[in-house]
Coordinates of C-alpha atoms in Angstrom, one line a residue:
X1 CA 13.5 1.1 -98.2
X2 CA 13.4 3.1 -95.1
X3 CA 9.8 3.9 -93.8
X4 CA 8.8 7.2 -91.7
X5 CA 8.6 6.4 -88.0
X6 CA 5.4 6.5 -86.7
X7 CA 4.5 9.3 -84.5
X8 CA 4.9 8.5 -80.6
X9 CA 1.4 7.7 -79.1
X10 CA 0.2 10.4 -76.5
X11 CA 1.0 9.4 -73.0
X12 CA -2.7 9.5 -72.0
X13 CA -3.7 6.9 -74.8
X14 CA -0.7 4.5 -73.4
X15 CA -2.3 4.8 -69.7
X16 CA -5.7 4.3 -71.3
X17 CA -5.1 0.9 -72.7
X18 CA -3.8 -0.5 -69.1
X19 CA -6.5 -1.7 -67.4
X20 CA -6.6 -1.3 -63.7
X21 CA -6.3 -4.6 -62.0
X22 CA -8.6 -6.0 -60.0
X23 CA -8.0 -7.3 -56.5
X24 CA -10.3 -9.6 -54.7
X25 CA -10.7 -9.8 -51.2
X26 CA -12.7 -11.9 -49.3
X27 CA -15.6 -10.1 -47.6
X28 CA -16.0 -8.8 -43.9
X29 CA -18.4 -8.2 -41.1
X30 CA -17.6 -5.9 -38.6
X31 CA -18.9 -8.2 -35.0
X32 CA -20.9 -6.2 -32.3
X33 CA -17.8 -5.4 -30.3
X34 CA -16.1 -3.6 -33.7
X35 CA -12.6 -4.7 -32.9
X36 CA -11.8 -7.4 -35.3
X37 CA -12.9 -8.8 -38.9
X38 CA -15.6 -11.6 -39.0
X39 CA -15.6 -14.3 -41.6
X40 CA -19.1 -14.5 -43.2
X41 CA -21.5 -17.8 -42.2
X42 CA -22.2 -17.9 -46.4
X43 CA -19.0 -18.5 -48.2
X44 CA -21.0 -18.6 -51.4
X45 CA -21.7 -14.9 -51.6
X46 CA -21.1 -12.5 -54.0
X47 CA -17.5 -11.1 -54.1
X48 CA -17.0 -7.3 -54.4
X49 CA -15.1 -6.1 -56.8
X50 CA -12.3 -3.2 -56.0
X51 CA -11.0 -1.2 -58.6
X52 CA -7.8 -0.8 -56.3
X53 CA -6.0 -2.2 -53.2
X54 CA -7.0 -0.7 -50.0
X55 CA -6.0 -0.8 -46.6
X56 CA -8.2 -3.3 -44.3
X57 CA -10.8 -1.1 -42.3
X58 CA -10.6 -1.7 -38.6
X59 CA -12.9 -0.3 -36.1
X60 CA -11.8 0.3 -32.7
X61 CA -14.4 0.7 -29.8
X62 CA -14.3 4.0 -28.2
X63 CA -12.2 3.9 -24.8
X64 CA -14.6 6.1 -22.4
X65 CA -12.0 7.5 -19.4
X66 CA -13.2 7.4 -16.0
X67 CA -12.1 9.8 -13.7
X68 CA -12.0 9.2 -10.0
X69 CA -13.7 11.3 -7.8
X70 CA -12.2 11.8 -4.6
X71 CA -15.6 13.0 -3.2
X72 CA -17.3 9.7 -3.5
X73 CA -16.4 6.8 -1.2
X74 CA -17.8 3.2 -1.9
X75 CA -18.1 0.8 0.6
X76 CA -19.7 -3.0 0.7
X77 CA -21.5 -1.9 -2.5
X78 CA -22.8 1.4 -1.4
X79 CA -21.5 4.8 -2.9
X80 CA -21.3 7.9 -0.4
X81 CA -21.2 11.1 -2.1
X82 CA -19.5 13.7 -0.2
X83 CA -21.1 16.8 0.0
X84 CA -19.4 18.9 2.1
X85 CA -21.7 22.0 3.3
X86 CA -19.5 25.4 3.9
X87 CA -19.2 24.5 7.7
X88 CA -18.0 21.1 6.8
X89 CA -15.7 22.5 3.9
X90 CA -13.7 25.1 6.8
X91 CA -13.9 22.6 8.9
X92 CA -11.5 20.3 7.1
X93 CA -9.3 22.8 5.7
X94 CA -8.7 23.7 9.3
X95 CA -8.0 20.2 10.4
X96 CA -6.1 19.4 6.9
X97 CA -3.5 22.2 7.6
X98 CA -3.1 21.8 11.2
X99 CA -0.2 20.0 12.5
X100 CA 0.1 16.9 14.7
X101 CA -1.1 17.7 17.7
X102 CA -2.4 20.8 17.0
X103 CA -5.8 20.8 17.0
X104 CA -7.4 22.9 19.5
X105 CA -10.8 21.9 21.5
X106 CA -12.6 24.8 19.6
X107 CA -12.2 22.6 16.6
X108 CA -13.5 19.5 18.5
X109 CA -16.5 21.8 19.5
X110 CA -17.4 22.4 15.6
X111 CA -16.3 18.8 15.0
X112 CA -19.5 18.3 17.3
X113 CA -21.7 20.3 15.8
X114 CA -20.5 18.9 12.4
X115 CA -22.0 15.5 13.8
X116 CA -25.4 17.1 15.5
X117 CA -26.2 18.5 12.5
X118 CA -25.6 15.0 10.4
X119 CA -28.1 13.1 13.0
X120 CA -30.7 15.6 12.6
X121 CA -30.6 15.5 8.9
X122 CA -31.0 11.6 8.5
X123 CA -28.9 11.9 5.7
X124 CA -26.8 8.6 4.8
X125 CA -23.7 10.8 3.0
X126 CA -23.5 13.3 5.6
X127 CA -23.3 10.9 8.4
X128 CA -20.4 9.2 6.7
X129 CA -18.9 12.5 6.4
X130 CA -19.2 13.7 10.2
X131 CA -17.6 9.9 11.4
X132 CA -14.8 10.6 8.8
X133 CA -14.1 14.1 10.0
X134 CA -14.2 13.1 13.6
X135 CA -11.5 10.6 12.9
X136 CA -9.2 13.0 11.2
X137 CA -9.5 15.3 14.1
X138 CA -8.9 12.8 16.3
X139 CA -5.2 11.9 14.6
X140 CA -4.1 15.3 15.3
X141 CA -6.2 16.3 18.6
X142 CA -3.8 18.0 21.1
X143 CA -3.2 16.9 24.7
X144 CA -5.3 19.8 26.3
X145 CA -7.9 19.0 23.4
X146 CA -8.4 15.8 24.5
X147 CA -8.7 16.5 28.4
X148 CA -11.4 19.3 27.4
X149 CA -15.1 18.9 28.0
X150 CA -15.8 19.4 24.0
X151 CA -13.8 15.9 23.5
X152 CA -16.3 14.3 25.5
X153 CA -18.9 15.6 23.6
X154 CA -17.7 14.9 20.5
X155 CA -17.2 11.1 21.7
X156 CA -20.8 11.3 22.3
X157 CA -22.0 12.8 19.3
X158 CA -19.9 9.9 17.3
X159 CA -21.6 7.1 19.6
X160 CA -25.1 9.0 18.4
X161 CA -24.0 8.2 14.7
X162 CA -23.0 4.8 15.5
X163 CA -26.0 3.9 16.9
X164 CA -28.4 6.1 14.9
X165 CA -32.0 5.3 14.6
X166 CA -32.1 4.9 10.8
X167 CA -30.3 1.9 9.3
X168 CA -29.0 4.0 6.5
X169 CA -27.2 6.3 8.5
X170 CA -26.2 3.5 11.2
X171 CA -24.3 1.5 8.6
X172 CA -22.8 4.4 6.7
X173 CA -21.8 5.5 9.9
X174 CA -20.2 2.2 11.0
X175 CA -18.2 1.8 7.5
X176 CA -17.0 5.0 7.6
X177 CA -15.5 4.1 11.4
X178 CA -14.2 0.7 10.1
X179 CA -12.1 2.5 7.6
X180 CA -10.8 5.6 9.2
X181 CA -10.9 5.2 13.1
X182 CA -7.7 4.4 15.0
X183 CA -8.6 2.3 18.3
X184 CA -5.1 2.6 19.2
X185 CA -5.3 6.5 19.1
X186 CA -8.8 6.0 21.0
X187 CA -7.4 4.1 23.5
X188 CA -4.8 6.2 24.3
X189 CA -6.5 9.3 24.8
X190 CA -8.8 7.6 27.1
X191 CA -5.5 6.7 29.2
X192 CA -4.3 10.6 28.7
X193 CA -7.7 11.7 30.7
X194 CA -10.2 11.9 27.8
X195 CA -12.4 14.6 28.8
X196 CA -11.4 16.3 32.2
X197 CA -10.3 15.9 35.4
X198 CA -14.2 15.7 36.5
X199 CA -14.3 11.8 37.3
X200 CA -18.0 11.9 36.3
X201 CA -17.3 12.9 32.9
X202 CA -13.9 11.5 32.4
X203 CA -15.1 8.1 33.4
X204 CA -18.5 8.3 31.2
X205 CA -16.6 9.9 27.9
X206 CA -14.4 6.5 28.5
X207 CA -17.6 4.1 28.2
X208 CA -19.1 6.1 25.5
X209 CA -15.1 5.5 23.7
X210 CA -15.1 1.7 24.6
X211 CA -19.0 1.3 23.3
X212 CA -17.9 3.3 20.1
X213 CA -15.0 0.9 19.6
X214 CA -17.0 -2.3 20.4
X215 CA -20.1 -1.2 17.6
X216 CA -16.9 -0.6 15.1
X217 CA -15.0 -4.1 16.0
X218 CA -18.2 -6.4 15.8
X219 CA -19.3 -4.5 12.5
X220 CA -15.8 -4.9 10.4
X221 CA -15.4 -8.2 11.7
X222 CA -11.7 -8.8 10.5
X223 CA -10.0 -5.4 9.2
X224 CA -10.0 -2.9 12.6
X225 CA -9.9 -6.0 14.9
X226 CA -6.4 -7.0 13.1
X227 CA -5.0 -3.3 13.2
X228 CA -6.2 -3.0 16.9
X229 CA -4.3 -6.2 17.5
X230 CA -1.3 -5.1 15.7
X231 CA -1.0 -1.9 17.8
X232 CA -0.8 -3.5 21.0
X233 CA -4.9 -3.0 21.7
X234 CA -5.1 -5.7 24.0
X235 CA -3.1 -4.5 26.1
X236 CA -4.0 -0.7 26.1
X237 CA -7.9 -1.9 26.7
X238 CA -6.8 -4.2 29.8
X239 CA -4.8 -1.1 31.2
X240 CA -8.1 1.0 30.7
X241 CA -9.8 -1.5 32.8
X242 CA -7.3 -1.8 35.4
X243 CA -7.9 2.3 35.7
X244 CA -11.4 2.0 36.0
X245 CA -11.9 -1.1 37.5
X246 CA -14.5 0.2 39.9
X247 CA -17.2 2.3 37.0
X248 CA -19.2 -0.9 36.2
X249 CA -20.2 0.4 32.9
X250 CA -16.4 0.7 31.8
X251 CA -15.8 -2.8 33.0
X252 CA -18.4 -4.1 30.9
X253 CA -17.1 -2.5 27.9
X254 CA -13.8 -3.5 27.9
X255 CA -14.6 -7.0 29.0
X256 CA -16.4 -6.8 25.8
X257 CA -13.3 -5.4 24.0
X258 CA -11.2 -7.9 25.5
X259 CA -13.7 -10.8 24.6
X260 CA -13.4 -9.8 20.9
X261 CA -9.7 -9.6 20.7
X262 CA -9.3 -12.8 22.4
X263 CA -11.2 -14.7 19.8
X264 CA -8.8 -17.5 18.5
X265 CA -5.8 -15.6 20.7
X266 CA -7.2 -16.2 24.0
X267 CA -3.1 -16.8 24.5
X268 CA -2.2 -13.7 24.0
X269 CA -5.1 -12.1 26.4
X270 CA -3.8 -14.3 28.8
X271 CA -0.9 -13.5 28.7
X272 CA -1.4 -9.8 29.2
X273 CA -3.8 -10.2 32.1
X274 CA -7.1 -10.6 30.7
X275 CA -7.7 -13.8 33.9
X276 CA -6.6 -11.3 36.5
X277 CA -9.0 -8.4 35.7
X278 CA -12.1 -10.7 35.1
X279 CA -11.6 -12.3 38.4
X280 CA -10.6 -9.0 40.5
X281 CA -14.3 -7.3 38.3
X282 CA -16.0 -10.9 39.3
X283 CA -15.2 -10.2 43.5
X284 CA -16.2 -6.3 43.1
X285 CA -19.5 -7.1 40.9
X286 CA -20.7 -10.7 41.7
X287 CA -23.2 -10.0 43.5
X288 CA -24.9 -7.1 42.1
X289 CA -28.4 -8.3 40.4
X290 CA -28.6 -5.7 37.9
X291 CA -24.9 -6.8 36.2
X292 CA -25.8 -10.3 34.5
X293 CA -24.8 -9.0 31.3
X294 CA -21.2 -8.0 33.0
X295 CA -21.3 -11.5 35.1
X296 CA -21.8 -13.2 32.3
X297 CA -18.5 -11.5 29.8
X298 CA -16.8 -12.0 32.9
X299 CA -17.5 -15.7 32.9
X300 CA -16.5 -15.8 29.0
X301 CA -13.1 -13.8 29.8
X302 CA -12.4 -16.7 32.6
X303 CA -13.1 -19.3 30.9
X304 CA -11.5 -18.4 27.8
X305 CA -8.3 -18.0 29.3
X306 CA -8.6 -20.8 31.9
X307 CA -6.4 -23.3 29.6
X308 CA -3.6 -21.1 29.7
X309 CA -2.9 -20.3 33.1
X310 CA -0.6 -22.3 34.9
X311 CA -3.3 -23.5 37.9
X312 CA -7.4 -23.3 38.0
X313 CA -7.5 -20.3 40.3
X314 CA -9.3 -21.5 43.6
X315 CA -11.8 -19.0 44.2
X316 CA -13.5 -19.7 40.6
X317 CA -15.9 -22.3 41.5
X318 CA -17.2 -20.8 44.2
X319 CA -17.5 -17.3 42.7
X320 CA -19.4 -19.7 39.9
X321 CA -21.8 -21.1 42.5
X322 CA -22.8 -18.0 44.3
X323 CA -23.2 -15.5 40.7
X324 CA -26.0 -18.4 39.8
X325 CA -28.1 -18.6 43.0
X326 CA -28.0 -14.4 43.0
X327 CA -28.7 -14.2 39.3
X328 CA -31.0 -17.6 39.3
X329 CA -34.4 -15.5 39.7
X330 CA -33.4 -12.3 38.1
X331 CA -31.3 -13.7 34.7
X332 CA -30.9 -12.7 32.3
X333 CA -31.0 -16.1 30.3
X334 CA -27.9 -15.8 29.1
X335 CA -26.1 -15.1 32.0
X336 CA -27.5 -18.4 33.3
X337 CA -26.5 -20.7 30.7
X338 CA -22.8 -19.2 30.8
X339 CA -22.7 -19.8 34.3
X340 CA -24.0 -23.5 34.2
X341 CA -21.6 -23.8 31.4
X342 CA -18.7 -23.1 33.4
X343 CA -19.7 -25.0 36.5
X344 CA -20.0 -28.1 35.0
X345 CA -16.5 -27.3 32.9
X346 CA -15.0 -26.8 36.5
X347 CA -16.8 -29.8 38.2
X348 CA -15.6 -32.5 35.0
X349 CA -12.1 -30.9 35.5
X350 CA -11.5 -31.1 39.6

């Protein structure tokens, strides 16, 4: 006996009847950071139930993006904002689009007056700013730019900033040198007549450029000494002192100079004549009572390179003797103890 067929169930009851599965998963703590899942401490807690599969939620910390600004300049864990006032701002657009050699002394003038204005102001950023524009003018200064009175002053305004009252300004002033100063550029206009034919002015622009170049050296320590070095300084400072071997002041400062690059190459110094210009400076200035800083750096600069030269030159011990009974009641101290130093060097090593 055949039987009716049952009528087909709606498709909705069919789907009602399956029950959804469940799916387990094994809690999880998002950590402080956000990045990654955590296993909970208490393995015994309750276990969520899902009603469906889902994806694992993963939180991703935010990236932040840091632009650089090319206004801000950070040096031995000080930040210089550079805010360039609208005299400033033409100023290095002029320089900026000039060509090698270009610059004019008009430029150096407001370069200058750039630098007068960031003494008076005691400000830390602007100070930084003046030393950096000076520099950049400086790379592209023109021949007749540098023989001009205005280079002079600008030399001088920069020594003003390296040497400026407040410490904030002095050091910001010094870093900003250290980075962007070229001593091989400095000493070269100094050979091409830096700052006139006038000997007077030529001669004291060149001290104030040595004194400027000593400050930056002894501040940076390593980094300006090595690229002064690398250029050939050595010898371009012991040719300035040959060409103004009788200005005491410009003597001093490059027996300085010379004194610093000779530190652990006192070779090298000697072999580009750093013996033969402290001993021709040590005739002309021995005996001169107010120069014991200069007798003494002359003293260093002989000694230093006394193991290098082929024979102990024969005036030395008697330039010794007579420097200390001049300098013996004047001093200074210093001086003193240098020469005693050397005499009794010279007297264990007849």
């Amino acid at each position: 006996r055949l039987s009716a067929p049952s009528p087909p169930r709606p498709r909705s009851a069919r789907a009602a009847t399956v029950s959804s599965p469940t799916v387990q998963r094994p809690p999880f703590q998002l950590d402080a950071i956000g990045a990654e899942e955590v296993q909970p401490q208490n393995p015994s807690a309750q276990t969520p139930e899902l009603s469906a599969p889902s994806v694992p939620i993963v939180v991703r910390p935010t990236q932040v993006l840091v632009h650089s600004t090319p206004a801000r300049r950070v040096r031995s864990s000080v930040t210089y904002t550079i805010n360039r006032g609208p005299q400033a701002a033409a100023l290095v657009g002029k320089i900026a689009a000039a060509r090698s050699g270009s610059v004019s002394a008009n430029i150096l003038d407001e370069v200058a007056s750039v630098c007068s204005a960031a003494f008076e102001t005691e400000n830390s950023d602007r100070c930084f700013e003046a030393v950096m524009i000076f520099c950049l003018a400086l790379s592209k200064a023109a021949l007749g730019a540098i023989r001009s009175p205005n280079m002079a002053g600008a030399v001088a305004m920069l020594l003003s900033l390296l040497r400026h009252p407040n410490e904030e300004c002095r050091r910001a002033a010094l870093e900003s040198a250290a980075k962007d100063l070229d001593g091989v550029q400095l000493m070269r206009a100094v050979l091409r007549g830096m700052g006139g034919t006038d000997p007077c002015r030529h001669w004291q622009a060149s001290s104030n450029a040595l004194l400027a170049l000593r400050l930056v050296l002894a501040h940076s320590k390593t980094g300006a000494l090595e690229r002064l070095r690398a250029g050939g300084g050595t010898g371009l400072v012991l040719e300035v002192w040959r060409a103004g071997s009788q200005v005491p002041d410009v003597v001093q400062e490059c027996c300085a100079v010379t004194l610093l690059l000779a530190h652990s190459h006192s070779r090298a110094a000697t072999v580009a004549g750093a013996a033969e210009c402290a001993l021709s400076a040590w005739h002309r200035f021995g005996h001169d009572t107010t120069r014991g800083q200069l007798v003494q750096g002359l003293a260093e600069t002989t000694m230093l390179c006394l193991p290098h030269l082929s024979e102990r030159p024969p005036a030395l011990p008697r330039l010794t003797v007579e420097s200390l009974r001049i300098l013996q009641g004047v001093g200074p101290a210093p001086a003193l103890s240098w020469l005693l130093k050397a005499l009794a060097r010279l007297a264990g090593d007849p």
